[in-house]
């Protein structure tokens, strides 16, 4: 056996392997470098357009698809509210309508704390909702149901809508509630907030001198069926303290809501 030849073959083989590994390392380094440059470039675009934003998590975030079903309210549910309200309707349906015996006075500049005690003490599953939005046009205040400790954005099957009557008083509310929350997939890394902002910017959804005042992760309805729905992780960006923009945190699509469903913009 010619050990000299074998030794030479091993040396050549290891040299080839080293060259290959170096090539792969350079590719990864260049890809990472390009990604950093691209990110920095987009941040420069935002700066040029005078678009500012709040700090957001820098570390990767993981989430998953969920499924849920609308709850059908029963007599047992409505019995829990008797004595606290003058009119309760909705037994056997997915929407509970409650008229308050004593309207609740709120201030002109409403703060969520004004209703927190009432919701926790008087509303079914009140601890599972958080403040969503106030509409002066509709004279209403909406609270979103939560899942995985984050809100379900504008989900008609998981919200409380308080009706504001005369003299800035809450006179009634409608409630829906999602049950049987199940995890459909394993957790996966979602779109970084800056990438979602880039999508909004590319689609012309962010005007010059806009200020993104709040960045929040939640869920929105991806698929709506008669008896159930699929929920997808969603980024919410509050702009100038009033307008909200939504981006699917897996697919990167912009979500636009109307009264009873959502549509997507590529």
XYZ file of C-alpha atoms in Angstrom:
266
model
C 0.000 0.000 0.000
C 1.391 3.411 -1.043
C 0.876 5.520 2.097
C 2.399 8.531 0.401
C -0.327 8.555 -2.255
C -3.048 8.028 0.325
C -1.667 10.906 2.387
C -1.669 13.144 -0.694
C -5.287 12.210 -1.478
C -6.381 13.060 2.096
C -4.599 16.416 1.946
C -6.245 17.295 -1.378
C -9.661 16.162 -0.089
C -9.390 18.309 3.048
C -8.232 21.285 0.966
C -11.286 20.928 -1.279
C -13.518 20.647 1.807
C -11.933 23.762 3.326
C -12.460 25.704 0.108
C -16.122 24.596 -0.002
C -16.739 25.549 3.632
C -15.077 28.917 3.063
C -17.293 29.467 0.028
C -20.433 28.672 2.043
C -19.310 30.955 4.872
C -18.743 33.826 2.433
C -22.198 33.295 0.930
C -23.867 33.430 4.352
C -21.815 36.450 5.401
C -22.658 38.313 2.180
C -26.357 37.432 2.547
C -26.422 38.737 6.118
C -24.504 41.810 5.070
C -27.003 42.467 2.271
C -29.925 42.042 4.688
C -28.400 44.564 7.112
C -27.718 46.991 4.266
C -31.296 46.587 2.972
C -32.728 47.214 6.432
C -30.541 50.258 6.921
C -31.561 51.482 3.462
C -35.268 51.217 4.317
C -34.746 53.029 7.607
C -33.112 55.824 5.600
C -36.230 55.968 3.401
C -38.421 56.333 6.478
C -36.148 59.055 7.767
C -36.300 60.866 4.420
C -40.117 60.709 4.515
C -40.059 61.871 8.161
C -41.912 58.732 9.267
C -41.232 57.875 12.890
C -42.142 54.814 14.939
C -42.095 53.471 18.464
C -39.504 50.962 19.583
C -40.401 47.346 18.886
C -38.943 43.938 19.837
C -35.690 43.228 18.006
C -35.593 39.513 18.801
C -37.502 37.076 16.550
C -41.094 36.382 17.672
C -42.914 33.098 17.146
C -46.668 32.555 16.824
C -49.120 30.080 15.322
C -52.484 29.686 13.617
C -55.486 29.165 15.903
C -59.040 27.964 15.402
C -62.141 28.930 17.388
C -65.932 28.687 17.400
C -68.587 31.289 18.299
C -70.261 30.648 21.633
C -74.024 30.158 21.712
C -75.342 31.909 24.841
C -77.656 29.826 27.021
C -80.234 30.476 29.701
C -77.538 29.695 32.273
C -75.476 32.580 30.870
C -78.329 35.086 30.872
C -79.420 34.054 34.376
C -76.041 35.259 35.654
C -76.898 38.763 34.460
C -80.391 38.984 35.949
C -80.741 41.692 38.560
C -77.894 43.653 36.967
C -79.660 44.695 33.768
C -83.212 45.599 32.805
C -83.312 43.727 29.495
C -81.311 40.721 28.307
C -81.810 39.169 24.888
C -79.861 36.594 22.943
C -80.479 33.200 24.529
C -79.817 30.542 21.921
C -77.842 32.913 19.671
C -74.212 33.976 19.325
C -74.922 37.645 20.161
C -76.011 38.758 23.607
C -77.784 42.129 23.824
C -77.935 43.754 27.257
C -79.689 47.003 28.193
C -78.352 48.540 31.405
C -80.683 49.304 34.277
C -78.422 52.158 35.316
C -76.563 53.868 32.426
C -72.864 54.447 33.032
C -71.579 57.987 32.761
C -68.295 58.390 30.869
C -66.116 61.429 30.234
C -65.779 63.187 26.892
C -62.150 62.039 26.739
C -62.917 58.421 27.503
C -60.277 56.298 29.232
C -60.551 52.469 29.354
C -60.259 52.521 33.150
C -63.742 54.076 33.283
C -65.321 50.757 32.263
C -62.821 48.254 33.650
C -64.633 47.658 36.966
C -68.013 47.269 35.283
C -66.645 44.785 32.734
C -64.845 42.686 35.341
C -67.811 42.602 37.721
C -70.830 42.523 35.415
C -69.940 41.219 31.952
C -69.726 37.506 31.175
C -66.075 36.474 30.760
C -65.145 40.128 31.249
C -61.526 39.321 32.098
C -61.074 37.976 28.547
C -61.544 41.343 26.842
C -59.367 44.416 26.446
C -60.021 47.907 25.132
C -60.027 48.166 21.350
C -61.337 51.472 20.026
C -63.860 54.288 20.397
C -65.948 55.510 17.456
C -67.480 58.971 17.679
C -69.228 58.350 14.367
C -70.977 55.183 15.580
C -71.256 56.408 19.166
C -69.708 53.198 20.426
C -66.797 51.764 22.404
C -65.441 48.362 21.414
C -63.503 45.836 23.471
C -61.719 42.942 21.767
C -61.583 39.410 23.120
C -58.059 38.137 23.772
C -56.301 34.862 22.995
C -52.761 33.876 23.911
C -52.741 37.157 25.908
C -53.137 39.283 22.759
C -56.264 40.861 21.188
C -58.443 39.455 18.418
C -58.644 42.503 16.168
C -62.139 43.518 14.990
C -63.477 39.971 15.272
C -67.282 40.124 15.081
C -67.459 36.830 16.984
C -65.238 38.012 19.843
C -66.023 41.536 21.014
C -68.122 43.755 23.253
C -69.661 46.862 21.679
C -70.947 49.452 24.136
C -73.566 51.888 22.832
C -73.241 55.519 23.920
C -76.568 57.313 24.391
C -77.440 60.878 25.331
C -75.378 62.769 27.900
C -72.311 60.562 27.301
C -73.797 57.516 28.994
C -73.364 53.817 28.201
C -76.902 52.506 27.798
C -76.412 49.011 26.385
C -73.935 46.564 24.903
C -73.727 43.639 22.481
C -71.401 40.758 23.277
C -69.962 37.869 21.265
C -67.447 35.329 22.503
C -65.201 32.716 20.892
C -64.712 29.318 22.522
C -62.803 26.088 21.869
C -59.567 27.900 21.035
C -57.168 25.367 19.538
C -53.629 25.573 18.198
C -53.591 24.472 14.570
C -49.845 24.600 13.960
C -46.550 24.671 15.789
C -45.105 28.086 16.529
C -43.110 29.660 13.707
C -41.143 32.866 13.384
C -43.323 35.740 12.200
C -42.586 38.800 10.107
C -40.472 41.405 11.906
C -42.352 44.664 12.615
C -39.965 46.672 10.425
C -40.695 44.353 7.476
C -44.430 44.861 8.020
C -43.878 48.628 8.096
C -41.943 48.295 4.833
C -44.969 46.595 3.253
C -47.220 49.465 4.362
C -44.714 51.975 3.028
C -44.415 50.233 -0.357
C -48.202 50.165 -0.741
C -48.467 53.888 0.010
C -50.351 53.327 3.280
C -47.956 55.524 5.273
C -47.992 59.202 4.424
C -44.988 61.469 4.850
C -44.503 62.765 8.400
C -46.616 59.927 9.840
C -45.932 58.866 13.410
C -46.481 55.202 14.279
C -47.546 55.688 17.879
C -48.199 52.053 18.808
C -47.142 48.621 17.532
C -49.155 45.642 18.756
C -49.335 41.940 17.943
C -52.689 40.163 17.888
C -54.861 37.903 15.720
C -57.313 38.471 12.882
C -59.690 36.166 11.043
C -57.998 34.409 8.141
C -60.836 32.037 7.209
C -64.452 32.500 8.302
C -66.723 29.448 8.168
C -70.303 29.052 9.341
C -69.399 27.258 12.549
C -65.733 28.139 13.090
C -62.850 30.315 11.971
C -59.075 30.276 11.560
C -57.063 33.058 13.202
C -53.707 34.333 11.954
C -51.076 36.402 13.834
C -51.440 40.052 12.856
C -49.469 43.249 13.422
C -51.423 46.389 14.263
C -49.816 49.787 13.691
C -51.516 52.821 15.210
C -50.729 55.900 13.124
C -50.833 59.408 14.613
C -52.808 58.089 17.580
C -55.993 57.443 15.580
C -55.766 55.311 12.416
C -54.922 51.588 12.647
C -53.209 49.583 9.896
C -53.009 45.779 9.962
C -50.549 43.334 8.375
C -50.719 39.528 8.389
C -47.648 38.554 10.417
C -47.088 35.317 8.472
C -47.944 36.222 4.884
C -47.151 39.944 4.969
C -50.470 40.968 3.419
C -52.204 44.194 4.377
C -55.591 43.562 5.994
C -58.517 45.904 5.572
C -61.640 45.452 7.672
C -65.234 46.356 6.954
C -68.317 45.802 9.081
C -68.419 42.019 8.914
C -65.328 40.667 7.227
C -61.821 41.459 6.092
C -60.205 41.660 2.686
C -56.564 41.487 1.726
C -54.420 43.772 -0.402
C -51.372 42.186 -2.009
